[in-house]
Coordinates of C-alpha atoms and ligand atoms in Angstrom, one line a residue:
M54 CA 0.0 0.0 0.0
F55 CA 1.4 3.5 -1.0
R56 CA 0.3 6.5 0.9
I57 CA 0.1 9.9 -0.7
L58 CA -0.2 13.2 1.1
V59 CA -1.9 16.0 -0.9
S60 CA -1.0 19.1 1.1
D61 CA -2.3 21.9 -1.1
P62 CA -5.6 22.2 -3.0
I63 CA -5.2 20.1 -6.2
S64 CA -7.9 19.4 -8.7
E65 CA -10.0 16.4 -7.5
E66 CA -10.6 15.3 -11.1
G67 CA -6.9 15.3 -11.8
L68 CA -6.3 13.1 -8.7
A69 CA -8.8 10.5 -9.9
P70 CA -6.2 8.0 -11.3
L71 CA -4.6 7.8 -7.9
R72 CA -7.9 7.5 -6.0
K73 CA -8.9 4.6 -8.3
S74 CA -5.9 2.5 -7.5
E75 CA -6.6 -0.1 -4.9
H76 CA -3.0 0.1 -3.6
I77 CA -3.0 3.8 -3.0
E78 CA -4.4 5.7 -0.1
V79 CA -4.7 9.5 -0.7
V80 CA -4.9 11.8 2.2
Q81 CA -5.8 15.4 1.6
K82 CA -4.5 17.5 4.5
K83 CA -2.1 20.4 5.2
V84 CA 1.3 19.2 6.5
T85 CA 0.6 20.8 9.9
E86 CA -2.7 18.6 10.1
A87 CA -0.9 15.4 9.2
E88 CA 2.1 15.9 11.6
E89 CA 1.4 12.4 13.3
R90 CA 1.3 10.5 10.1
L91 CA 4.2 12.3 8.1
H92 CA 6.5 9.3 8.5
E93 CA 4.0 7.0 6.6
F94 CA 3.8 8.8 3.3
D95 CA 5.5 7.6 0.1
A96 CA 4.6 10.7 -2.0
L97 CA 3.8 14.3 -1.4
L98 CA 1.8 16.4 -3.8
V99 CA 2.0 20.1 -3.4
R100 CA 1.3 23.4 -5.2
S101 CA 3.2 26.5 -4.0
A102 CA 1.9 26.9 -0.5
T103 CA 3.6 23.9 1.0
K104 CA 7.3 24.5 1.8
V105 CA 9.2 21.3 1.2
T106 CA 12.2 22.0 3.5
E107 CA 15.0 19.7 4.7
E108 CA 13.1 19.7 8.2
L109 CA 10.0 18.4 6.5
L110 CA 12.1 15.8 4.7
V111 CA 13.5 14.5 7.9
K112 CA 10.0 14.0 9.3
M113 CA 9.1 12.1 6.2
P114 CA 11.7 9.2 6.0
N115 CA 9.5 7.0 3.8
L116 CA 9.1 9.7 1.2
K117 CA 10.1 8.7 -2.3
I118 CA 8.7 11.4 -4.5
V119 CA 7.4 15.1 -4.3
G120 CA 5.1 16.1 -7.2
R121 CA 4.7 19.9 -7.8
A122 CA 1.4 20.5 -9.5
G123 CA 2.9 23.5 -11.4
V124 CA 6.1 24.8 -12.8
G125 CA 8.1 26.7 -10.2
V126 CA 9.9 24.4 -7.6
D127 CA 11.2 27.3 -5.6
N128 CA 9.1 26.2 -2.6
I129 CA 11.0 22.8 -2.7
D130 CA 14.6 22.4 -1.4
V131 CA 15.6 20.3 -4.4
E132 CA 19.1 19.8 -3.1
A133 CA 17.9 18.5 0.3
A134 CA 15.4 16.2 -1.6
T135 CA 18.2 14.9 -3.7
R136 CA 20.3 14.2 -0.6
H137 CA 17.4 12.3 0.8
G138 CA 17.0 10.3 -2.3
V139 CA 13.6 11.9 -3.0
V140 CA 12.6 12.4 -6.7
V141 CA 11.2 15.8 -7.4
I142 CA 8.8 16.2 -10.4
N143 CA 6.8 19.1 -11.7
A144 CA 4.1 19.7 -14.4
P145 CA 6.0 22.0 -16.7
N146 CA 3.4 23.0 -19.3
G147 CA -0.1 22.3 -17.9
N148 CA -0.5 25.9 -16.9
T149 CA 1.5 27.8 -19.6
I150 CA -1.6 29.0 -21.6
S151 CA -3.5 30.1 -18.4
T152 CA -0.5 32.1 -17.1
A153 CA 0.2 33.7 -20.5
E154 CA -3.5 34.6 -20.7
H155 CA -3.5 36.0 -17.2
T156 CA -0.4 38.1 -18.1
F157 CA -2.1 39.4 -21.0
A158 CA -5.3 40.2 -19.2
M159 CA -3.2 42.1 -16.6
M160 CA -1.5 44.0 -19.3
A161 CA -4.8 45.1 -20.9
A162 CA -6.2 45.9 -17.5
L163 CA -3.1 48.0 -16.5
V164 CA -3.0 50.3 -19.6
R165 CA -6.9 50.7 -19.6
H166 CA -7.2 51.1 -15.9
I167 CA -9.9 48.6 -15.8
P168 CA -9.7 47.6 -12.0
Q169 CA -9.7 51.2 -10.9
A170 CA -12.6 52.1 -13.2
H171 CA -14.5 49.1 -12.0
V172 CA -14.1 50.2 -8.4
S173 CA -15.2 53.7 -9.3
V174 CA -18.3 52.7 -11.1
K175 CA -19.2 50.2 -8.2
S176 CA -18.8 53.3 -5.8
R177 CA -21.6 54.9 -7.9
E178 CA -19.3 57.3 -9.6
W179 CA -19.2 58.0 -13.5
N180 CA -15.9 59.5 -14.2
R181 CA -14.9 58.8 -17.8
S182 CA -12.1 61.3 -18.0
A183 CA -10.2 59.9 -15.0
F184 CA -9.6 56.6 -16.8
V185 CA -8.2 57.5 -20.3
G186 CA -5.8 54.6 -21.2
S187 CA -3.4 53.7 -24.0
E188 CA -3.6 51.2 -26.9
L189 CA -1.4 48.1 -27.0
H190 CA -1.3 48.3 -30.6
G191 CA 2.0 49.7 -31.9
K192 CA 3.6 49.6 -28.5
H193 CA 6.9 48.0 -27.8
L194 CA 6.7 45.1 -25.4
G195 CA 9.9 43.7 -23.7
I196 CA 9.8 40.1 -22.6
V197 CA 12.5 38.9 -20.2
G198 CA 12.6 35.2 -20.3
F199 CA 11.4 33.5 -23.4
G200 CA 10.4 30.0 -22.3
R201 CA 7.0 28.4 -22.5
I202 CA 5.0 31.3 -20.9
G203 CA 7.1 34.2 -22.5
S204 CA 6.7 32.9 -26.0
E205 CA 2.9 32.4 -25.5
V206 CA 2.7 36.0 -24.3
A207 CA 4.7 37.0 -27.4
K208 CA 2.2 35.3 -29.7
R209 CA -0.7 37.2 -28.2
A210 CA 1.2 40.5 -28.3
R211 CA 1.9 40.0 -32.0
A212 CA -1.8 39.4 -32.6
F213 CA -2.4 42.8 -30.9
G214 CA 0.0 44.5 -33.2
M215 CA 2.8 45.0 -30.7
N216 CA 6.5 45.1 -31.5
V217 CA 8.1 42.4 -29.3
H218 CA 11.8 42.6 -28.0
V219 CA 13.0 39.6 -26.1
Y220 CA 15.9 39.1 -23.7
D221 CA 16.7 35.4 -23.0
P222 CA 20.4 34.2 -23.0
F223 CA 19.2 30.8 -24.4
L224 CA 17.0 32.0 -27.2
T225 CA 18.1 31.1 -30.7
K226 CA 17.8 33.3 -33.8
E227 CA 15.6 30.7 -35.6
R228 CA 13.0 30.5 -32.7
A229 CA 12.9 34.4 -32.5
E230 CA 12.4 34.7 -36.3
K231 CA 9.6 32.1 -36.1
L232 CA 7.7 34.0 -33.5
G233 CA 8.3 37.4 -35.1
V234 CA 10.3 38.8 -32.1
S235 CA 13.6 40.6 -32.0
I236 CA 16.4 39.2 -29.9
C237 CA 17.9 42.0 -27.7
S238 CA 20.4 42.4 -24.8
L239 CA 18.8 43.2 -21.5
D240 CA 19.8 46.9 -21.8
E241 CA 18.1 47.1 -25.2
V242 CA 14.9 45.7 -23.8
L243 CA 15.1 48.1 -21.0
A244 CA 15.7 51.0 -23.3
L245 CA 13.2 50.2 -26.0
S246 CA 10.1 49.0 -24.2
D247 CA 6.9 50.8 -23.2
I248 CA 5.8 47.6 -21.3
I249 CA 8.1 45.0 -19.8
T250 CA 7.0 41.6 -18.6
V251 CA 9.2 39.0 -16.8
H252 CA 8.9 35.3 -17.3
T253 CA 12.1 33.8 -15.9
P254 CA 12.4 31.4 -13.0
L255 CA 13.6 33.0 -9.6
T256 CA 17.2 32.2 -9.5
K257 CA 20.4 33.7 -8.0
E258 CA 20.7 35.5 -11.4
T259 CA 17.2 36.7 -11.8
K260 CA 16.5 37.8 -8.2
G261 CA 16.4 41.6 -8.3
L262 CA 17.0 41.6 -12.1
L263 CA 14.8 44.7 -12.4
G264 CA 16.4 46.5 -9.4
E265 CA 17.3 50.2 -9.1
K266 CA 20.1 50.1 -11.6
N267 CA 18.1 48.4 -14.3
L268 CA 14.8 50.3 -13.6
A269 CA 16.9 53.6 -14.2
K270 CA 17.6 52.3 -17.8
T271 CA 13.9 52.0 -18.7
K272 CA 11.8 54.7 -20.5
K273 CA 10.0 57.1 -18.3
G274 CA 6.3 56.1 -18.1
V275 CA 7.1 52.4 -18.6
Y276 CA 4.6 49.8 -17.3
L277 CA 5.9 46.7 -15.6
L278 CA 4.4 43.1 -15.1
N279 CA 5.4 40.3 -12.9
C280 CA 3.3 37.0 -13.4
A281 CA 6.4 34.8 -12.8
R282 CA 8.0 35.0 -9.3
G283 CA 8.1 37.7 -6.6
G284 CA 11.5 39.2 -6.4
I285 CA 12.5 39.2 -10.1
I286 CA 11.3 42.8 -9.9
D287 CA 12.8 44.2 -6.7
E288 CA 9.8 45.4 -4.7
Q289 CA 11.7 48.2 -2.8
A290 CA 13.1 49.5 -6.1
L291 CA 9.7 49.4 -7.7
V292 CA 8.2 51.4 -4.7
K293 CA 10.9 54.0 -5.4
F294 CA 10.2 54.3 -9.1
L295 CA 6.5 54.5 -8.6
E296 CA 7.0 57.2 -6.1
N297 CA 9.1 59.3 -8.4
G298 CA 6.7 58.8 -11.3
H299 CA 9.2 57.0 -13.5
V300 CA 7.2 53.8 -13.7
A301 CA 3.6 54.5 -14.8
G302 CA 2.1 51.5 -13.3
A303 CA 2.6 47.8 -12.5
A304 CA 0.7 44.6 -12.6
L305 CA 1.7 42.0 -10.1
D306 CA 0.4 38.5 -9.6
V307 CA 3.4 37.4 -7.4
F308 CA 5.2 38.8 -4.4
E309 CA 8.5 38.3 -2.5
Q310 CA 6.3 37.3 0.4
E311 CA 2.9 35.7 -0.2
P312 CA 0.6 36.9 1.0
P313 CA 2.3 40.3 0.9
G314 CA 0.6 41.7 4.0
D315 CA 0.4 45.4 4.4
H316 CA 2.9 46.0 1.7
P317 CA 3.6 49.6 0.5
L318 CA 3.1 48.5 -3.1
L319 CA -0.6 47.8 -2.3
S320 CA -1.3 51.5 -1.6
F321 CA -0.5 52.7 -5.1
D322 CA -3.5 53.4 -7.3
N323 CA -1.5 52.5 -10.4
V324 CA -0.5 49.0 -9.1
I325 CA -3.0 46.3 -9.9
V326 CA -2.6 43.0 -8.2
T327 CA -4.0 39.5 -8.1
P328 CA -3.2 36.8 -5.4
H329 CA -0.9 34.4 -7.5
L330 CA -3.7 33.5 -10.0
G331 CA -1.7 32.9 -13.1
A332 CA -2.3 29.2 -13.1
S333 CA -5.8 29.4 -11.4
T334 CA -8.1 28.2 -14.1
I335 CA -10.1 25.0 -14.2
E336 CA -8.1 23.9 -17.3
A337 CA -4.7 24.6 -15.9
Q338 CA -5.5 23.0 -12.5
L339 CA -6.9 19.8 -14.2
N340 CA -3.8 19.6 -16.5
V341 CA -1.2 19.9 -13.8
A342 CA -3.0 17.7 -11.4
T343 CA -3.4 14.9 -14.1
Q344 CA 0.2 15.4 -15.1
V345 CA 1.6 14.8 -11.6
A346 CA -0.9 12.2 -10.6
E347 CA 0.1 10.1 -13.7
E348 CA 3.7 10.7 -13.1
V349 CA 3.5 9.7 -9.4
L350 CA 1.5 6.6 -10.3
Q351 CA 4.1 5.6 -12.9
F352 CA 6.9 6.1 -10.4
L353 CA 5.2 4.1 -7.7
N354 CA 4.6 1.3 -10.2
G355 CA 8.4 1.3 -10.8
K356 CA 8.2 3.1 -14.1
P357 CA 10.3 6.1 -15.2
V358 CA 9.1 9.6 -14.7
T359 CA 9.4 12.2 -17.6
S360 CA 9.5 15.5 -15.9
S361 CA 12.0 15.0 -13.0
I362 CA 13.9 18.0 -11.7
N363 CA 16.7 15.8 -10.1
L364 CA 16.8 12.7 -12.3
P365 CA 17.7 12.4 -16.0
T366 CA 14.4 12.1 -17.8
L367 CA 13.5 9.1 -19.9
S368 CA 10.8 8.6 -22.4
K369 CA 8.8 5.5 -22.1
D370 CA 10.3 4.1 -25.2
L371 CA 13.8 4.7 -23.9
Y372 CA 13.0 3.2 -20.5
E373 CA 11.8 0.1 -22.1
K374 CA 15.1 -0.2 -23.9
I375 CA 17.3 0.4 -20.9
Q376 CA 15.2 -1.5 -18.3
S377 CA 17.1 -4.7 -18.4
F378 CA 20.5 -3.0 -18.4
Y379 CA 19.3 -0.9 -15.5
T380 CA 18.6 -4.0 -13.5
L381 CA 21.7 -5.8 -14.5
A382 CA 23.8 -2.8 -13.6
K383 CA 22.2 -2.5 -10.1
K384 CA 22.9 -6.2 -9.5
M385 CA 26.5 -5.8 -10.7
G386 CA 27.0 -3.0 -8.3
M387 CA 25.6 -4.9 -5.4
I388 CA 27.8 -8.0 -6.2
A389 CA 30.9 -5.7 -6.4
S390 CA 30.1 -4.1 -3.1
Q391 CA 29.6 -7.3 -1.2
Y392 CA 32.5 -9.0 -2.8
M393 CA 34.9 -6.1 -2.3
N394 CA 33.9 -5.7 1.3
L395 CA 36.6 -3.0 1.9
P396 CA 37.0 0.8 1.2
V397 CA 36.8 1.6 -2.4
Q398 CA 38.3 4.7 -4.1
E399 CA 37.3 4.4 -7.6
I400 CA 34.6 2.8 -9.8
T401 CA 34.8 2.6 -13.6
V402 CA 32.0 1.3 -15.7
T403 CA 32.5 0.5 -19.4
Y404 CA 29.8 0.1 -22.0
A405 CA 30.3 -1.9 -25.2
G406 CA 27.9 -3.0 -27.9
T407 CA 24.2 -1.9 -28.2
V408 CA 24.1 -0.7 -24.6
A409 CA 26.7 2.0 -25.4
D410 CA 24.1 3.8 -27.7
L411 CA 21.6 4.1 -24.8
E412 CA 21.2 6.7 -22.0
T413 CA 23.9 5.3 -19.9
T414 CA 23.8 8.0 -17.2
Y415 CA 20.7 6.3 -15.8
I416 CA 22.4 2.9 -16.0
T417 CA 25.5 4.2 -14.2
R418 CA 23.4 5.8 -11.5
S419 CA 21.6 2.4 -11.0
L420 CA 24.9 0.7 -10.8
L421 CA 26.2 3.2 -8.1
A422 CA 23.0 2.9 -6.2
G423 CA 23.4 -0.9 -6.2
F424 CA 27.0 -0.6 -5.1
L425 CA 26.2 1.9 -2.2
K426 CA 23.1 0.2 -0.9
P427 CA 24.9 -2.4 1.2
R428 CA 27.2 0.3 2.6
V429 CA 24.9 3.2 3.5
A430 CA 22.3 3.3 6.2
S431 CA 20.1 5.9 4.7
T432 CA 18.0 5.7 1.6
V433 CA 20.3 5.4 -1.6
N434 CA 18.8 5.4 -5.1
E435 CA 19.3 6.8 -8.6
V436 CA 18.6 10.2 -7.3
N437 CA 21.2 10.6 -4.6
A438 CA 23.7 7.8 -5.5
A439 CA 26.2 10.2 -7.4
M440 CA 26.0 12.7 -4.5
I441 CA 26.6 10.0 -1.8
A442 CA 29.6 8.5 -3.7
K443 CA 31.1 11.9 -3.9
E444 CA 30.6 12.6 -0.2
R445 CA 32.3 9.3 0.5
G446 CA 35.3 10.1 -1.7
I447 CA 34.5 7.6 -4.3
T448 CA 35.2 8.8 -7.9
F449 CA 33.4 7.2 -10.7
G450 CA 33.4 7.3 -14.5
E451 CA 31.9 5.9 -17.6
K452 CA 33.9 4.6 -20.6
F453 CA 32.8 3.3 -23.9
S454 CA 34.6 0.6 -25.8
D455 CA 34.1 -1.6 -28.9
Q456 CA 35.2 -4.7 -27.0
T457 CA 32.1 -6.7 -26.6
H458 CA 33.8 -10.1 -25.8
G459 CA 31.6 -11.8 -28.2
Y460 CA 28.3 -10.6 -26.8
A461 CA 25.8 -8.1 -28.4
N462 CA 26.2 -5.9 -25.4
C463 CA 28.5 -5.8 -22.3
I464 CA 28.7 -3.8 -19.2
S465 CA 32.1 -4.1 -17.4
L466 CA 32.6 -2.8 -13.9
T467 CA 36.0 -2.3 -12.2
V468 CA 36.2 -1.3 -8.6
Y469 CA 39.5 -0.1 -7.2
G470 CA 40.3 -0.6 -3.5
E471 CA 43.6 0.1 -1.7
N472 CA 45.2 -3.2 -2.5
K473 CA 42.7 -4.9 -4.6
T474 CA 41.0 -4.5 -7.9
F475 CA 37.8 -6.4 -8.8
T476 CA 36.3 -6.7 -12.3
I477 CA 33.0 -8.2 -13.2
M478 CA 31.2 -8.3 -16.6
G479 CA 27.5 -8.8 -17.5
T480 CA 25.4 -9.0 -20.5
H481 CA 21.7 -9.0 -21.4
I482 CA 20.5 -11.7 -23.7
P483 CA 17.0 -10.8 -25.1
N484 CA 14.4 -13.5 -24.2
Y485 CA 16.8 -15.2 -21.8
G486 CA 17.9 -12.7 -19.2
N487 CA 20.8 -11.0 -17.5
R488 CA 24.0 -13.0 -17.1
I489 CA 27.4 -12.4 -15.4
V490 CA 30.0 -13.7 -17.8
Y491 CA 33.3 -12.8 -16.1
F492 CA 34.0 -12.6 -12.3
D493 CA 37.3 -11.6 -10.8
G494 CA 39.5 -13.2 -13.4
F495 CA 37.3 -16.2 -14.3
S496 CA 34.9 -16.7 -17.2
I497 CA 31.6 -17.9 -15.9
D498 CA 27.9 -17.7 -16.7
F499 CA 25.3 -17.1 -13.9
A500 CA 22.1 -15.1 -13.4
P501 CA 22.6 -12.2 -11.0
E502 CA 19.7 -12.9 -8.6
G503 CA 18.6 -14.5 -5.4
H504 CA 20.9 -16.0 -2.7
L505 CA 24.3 -16.7 -4.2
L506 CA 27.3 -18.5 -2.7
Y507 CA 30.8 -17.9 -4.3
I508 CA 33.5 -20.2 -3.5
Q509 CA 37.2 -20.2 -4.6
H510 CA 39.2 -23.3 -4.3
Q511 CA 41.9 -25.5 -5.7
D512 CA 40.8 -27.4 -8.8
K513 CA 40.8 -30.9 -7.4
P514 CA 38.5 -34.0 -7.9
G515 CA 35.8 -34.3 -5.3
M516 CA 35.4 -30.6 -4.4
I517 CA 31.8 -30.2 -5.6
G518 CA 30.8 -33.3 -3.7
K519 CA 32.4 -31.9 -0.5
V520 CA 30.5 -28.6 -0.8
G521 CA 27.3 -30.4 -1.7
N522 CA 27.6 -32.7 1.4
V523 CA 28.1 -29.8 3.8
L524 CA 25.2 -27.8 2.3
G525 CA 23.0 -30.9 2.0
S526 CA 23.5 -32.1 5.6
H527 CA 22.3 -28.6 6.7
H528 CA 19.3 -28.6 4.5
A529 CA 20.6 -25.8 2.2
N530 CA 19.2 -26.7 -1.2
I531 CA 21.2 -25.9 -4.3
A532 CA 19.2 -24.4 -7.1
T533 CA 21.8 -23.9 -9.8
M534 CA 25.6 -24.3 -9.8
Q535 CA 28.3 -22.9 -12.2
V536 CA 32.0 -23.8 -12.0
G537 CA 35.0 -22.1 -13.7
R538 CA 38.8 -22.5 -13.6
Q539 CA 41.8 -20.7 -15.0
Q540 CA 43.7 -23.9 -15.7
A541 CA 43.4 -27.7 -14.8
G542 CA 44.7 -28.1 -11.3
G543 CA 44.9 -24.3 -10.6
R544 CA 42.5 -21.9 -8.9
A545 CA 38.8 -22.6 -9.5
I546 CA 35.5 -21.1 -8.6
M547 CA 31.9 -22.2 -8.0
M548 CA 28.9 -19.9 -8.0
L549 CA 25.9 -21.6 -6.4
S550 CA 22.4 -20.2 -6.1
L551 CA 20.4 -21.4 -3.0
D552 CA 16.8 -21.5 -2.1
K553 CA 17.4 -19.6 1.2
P554 CA 20.0 -17.1 2.5
L555 CA 22.9 -19.1 3.9
D556 CA 23.7 -18.5 7.6
D557 CA 27.1 -17.5 8.8
E558 CA 27.9 -20.6 10.7
L559 CA 27.4 -22.7 7.6
L560 CA 29.6 -20.4 5.7
E561 CA 32.5 -21.0 8.2
K562 CA 32.0 -24.7 7.8
L563 CA 32.4 -24.4 4.1
V564 CA 35.7 -22.3 4.6
D565 CA 36.9 -25.1 6.9
I566 CA 36.8 -27.7 3.9
E567 CA 40.4 -28.5 2.9
D568 CA 41.4 -26.8 -0.4
I569 CA 38.6 -24.1 -0.2
E570 CA 40.3 -20.8 -0.1
S571 CA 37.4 -18.5 0.5
A572 CA 33.5 -18.5 0.4
K573 CA 31.3 -15.5 0.3
K574 CA 27.6 -15.0 0.2
L575 CA 26.0 -12.5 -2.1
E576 CA 22.5 -11.4 -1.5
L577 CA 20.9 -9.8 -4.6
Ligands
NAD741 N1 1.8 33.1 -11.7 C1 1.7 31.9 -11.8 O1 0.8 31.3 -11.3 C2 2.7 31.1 -12.6 C3 2.3 30.0 -13.3 C4 3.1 29.2 -14.1 C5 4.5 29.6 -14.1 N2 4.9 30.7 -13.3 C6 6.3 31.0 -13.4 O2 6.6 31.7 -14.6 C7 8.0 31.5 -14.9 C8 8.2 31.1 -16.2 O3 7.6 29.7 -16.4 P1 7.8 28.9 -17.8 O4 7.0 27.8 -17.7 O5 7.7 29.8 -19.0 O6 9.4 28.6 -17.6 P2 10.5 28.1 -18.8 O7 11.5 27.3 -18.0 O8 9.7 27.5 -19.9 O9 11.0 29.5 -19.2 C9 11.9 30.3 -18.4 C10 12.8 31.0 -19.4 O10 13.7 32.0 -18.6 C11 14.9 31.9 -19.2 N3 15.9 32.4 -18.3 C12 16.5 31.9 -17.3 N4 17.4 32.7 -16.7 C13 17.2 33.9 -17.4 C14 17.9 35.1 -17.1 N5 18.8 35.3 -16.2 N6 17.6 36.1 -18.0 C15 16.7 36.0 -19.0 N7 16.0 34.8 -19.2 C16 16.4 33.8 -18.3 C17 15.2 30.6 -19.7 O11 16.2 30.5 -20.7 C18 13.8 30.1 -20.1 O12 13.7 30.3 -21.5 C19 8.6 30.6 -13.8 O13 9.1 31.5 -12.7 C20 7.3 29.9 -13.1 O14 7.5 29.6 -11.9 C21 4.0 31.4 -12.6
2HG742 O1 0.0 26.5 -7.9 C1 -0.3 27.5 -8.3 O2 -1.4 27.9 -8.5 C2 0.9 28.4 -8.8 C3 1.7 27.8 -10.0 C4 2.7 28.6 -10.5 O3 3.2 29.5 -9.7 C5 3.8 27.7 -11.1 O4 5.0 28.0 -11.0 O5 3.4 26.7 -11.8

């Protein structure tokens, strides 16, 4: 049974796929109301109100995934989530149109003084001369941040006959041409525009982007809009430029603190505001809720997510292609970790054949997670494996080779300890399964699964019988057995798979057999 906490208001219709599942319990409560049960939840669904902090993550040790029903993840400590092995996903495009339309509605309302005129008429006044506005047609619109929302705003502005100037360091000439906008530097946007709207995420670079220095570069009488994130336009600077009359008006959907309380900005007649309503439409809320609900469902069913913030994203198609390698790599990591039961400084994974053409980052993460799992008390998975390896001073790297050793695909893992190096090789054979084909200097062939027993011994007649006797007399049933040797009469190995885990006492009895050099159990 998976338990999901939905801590902000999220469209009920969008949550339906989760509610329908027999194996999922959906609890709709604020975090503060669910304090006693926080440790039980596997998934957390939020909008912008819930702050997913390190402190909250510590209280939710069972948490595997946080789903943000929206775009911005600035209410989530993604770094802390990564450290805790928690996947963070968002719904990147479900509310694009709604937010672009809201921005446009705010722009029209701003230049035609609609909210002020509305209040006046409702107060039984009829003062037409007080609300003379300006047309949008022919005006210069500056867009800072030309991603999903910025470009939808541009399309609408073009339809209104506006000239659109865009600043976005990642915008290509082709895309700008296609949408009929001109690429500018930030200074050009500031100098040219009658109206400026910001559509960037809130980052170290964009916080206070429109502060005193840049506002001074704008045209006198400029209008400003922020329907992205509070703080991109510095609020104190905006107050100053409204007071001195340089800025003709502003439309704000977002604030540095939400709600803004008794903020000085709210006392300006020419500042129009909404309470973070960009994405508040029936359509957007259904879209984002459906998107995160489906993603969470996929994830809890062990399938890949497509819009993760802290995992490489995989399409369904690609996931199907890498799934077997992903499992093989994880098992290889687990074997190496248990076999090399000592400190390790370096891990190298080499891909050859068909696997080398796939998204190997994901496979390597899986291998690292498998390696670290037996060594780390806290949760370790694809999300935090690279971070944990780094913290523990383990360097890791990927290599690509055309040496397939006769297989269609081959993953080779080498682990470097202080005085020992261990190499293992695996392959995936379609319709047959994963096989380990090389183990610490020996060619071999076994399936990496279940309760394995690895024995190194001298190649002498009767060794298999002696091992069989000890195991048999203690009711340890052998399911499969593979043997290998370097040369006749030299060092040899056995890899047995057993029906049950082997107990340590029995392991010692096996090591006591004459000519057995070592025996190790490997739990996969
Ligand atoms: N008001 C709301 O309810 C609401 C709803 C949805 C999204 N948003 C916010 O709107 C913003 C944009 O969302 P989106 O979906 O368009 O995101 P997006 O990722 O598609 O676009 C962001 C763009 O900003 C650009 N950018 C990043 N740093 C920049 C910089 N320093 N200068 C200029 N451009 C920069 C990026 O290149 C990208 O093209 C986000 O902050 C998001 O959180 C608000
Ligand atoms: O949840 C909301 O309504 C706000 C969403 C918006 O800020 C976003 O970044 O997607």
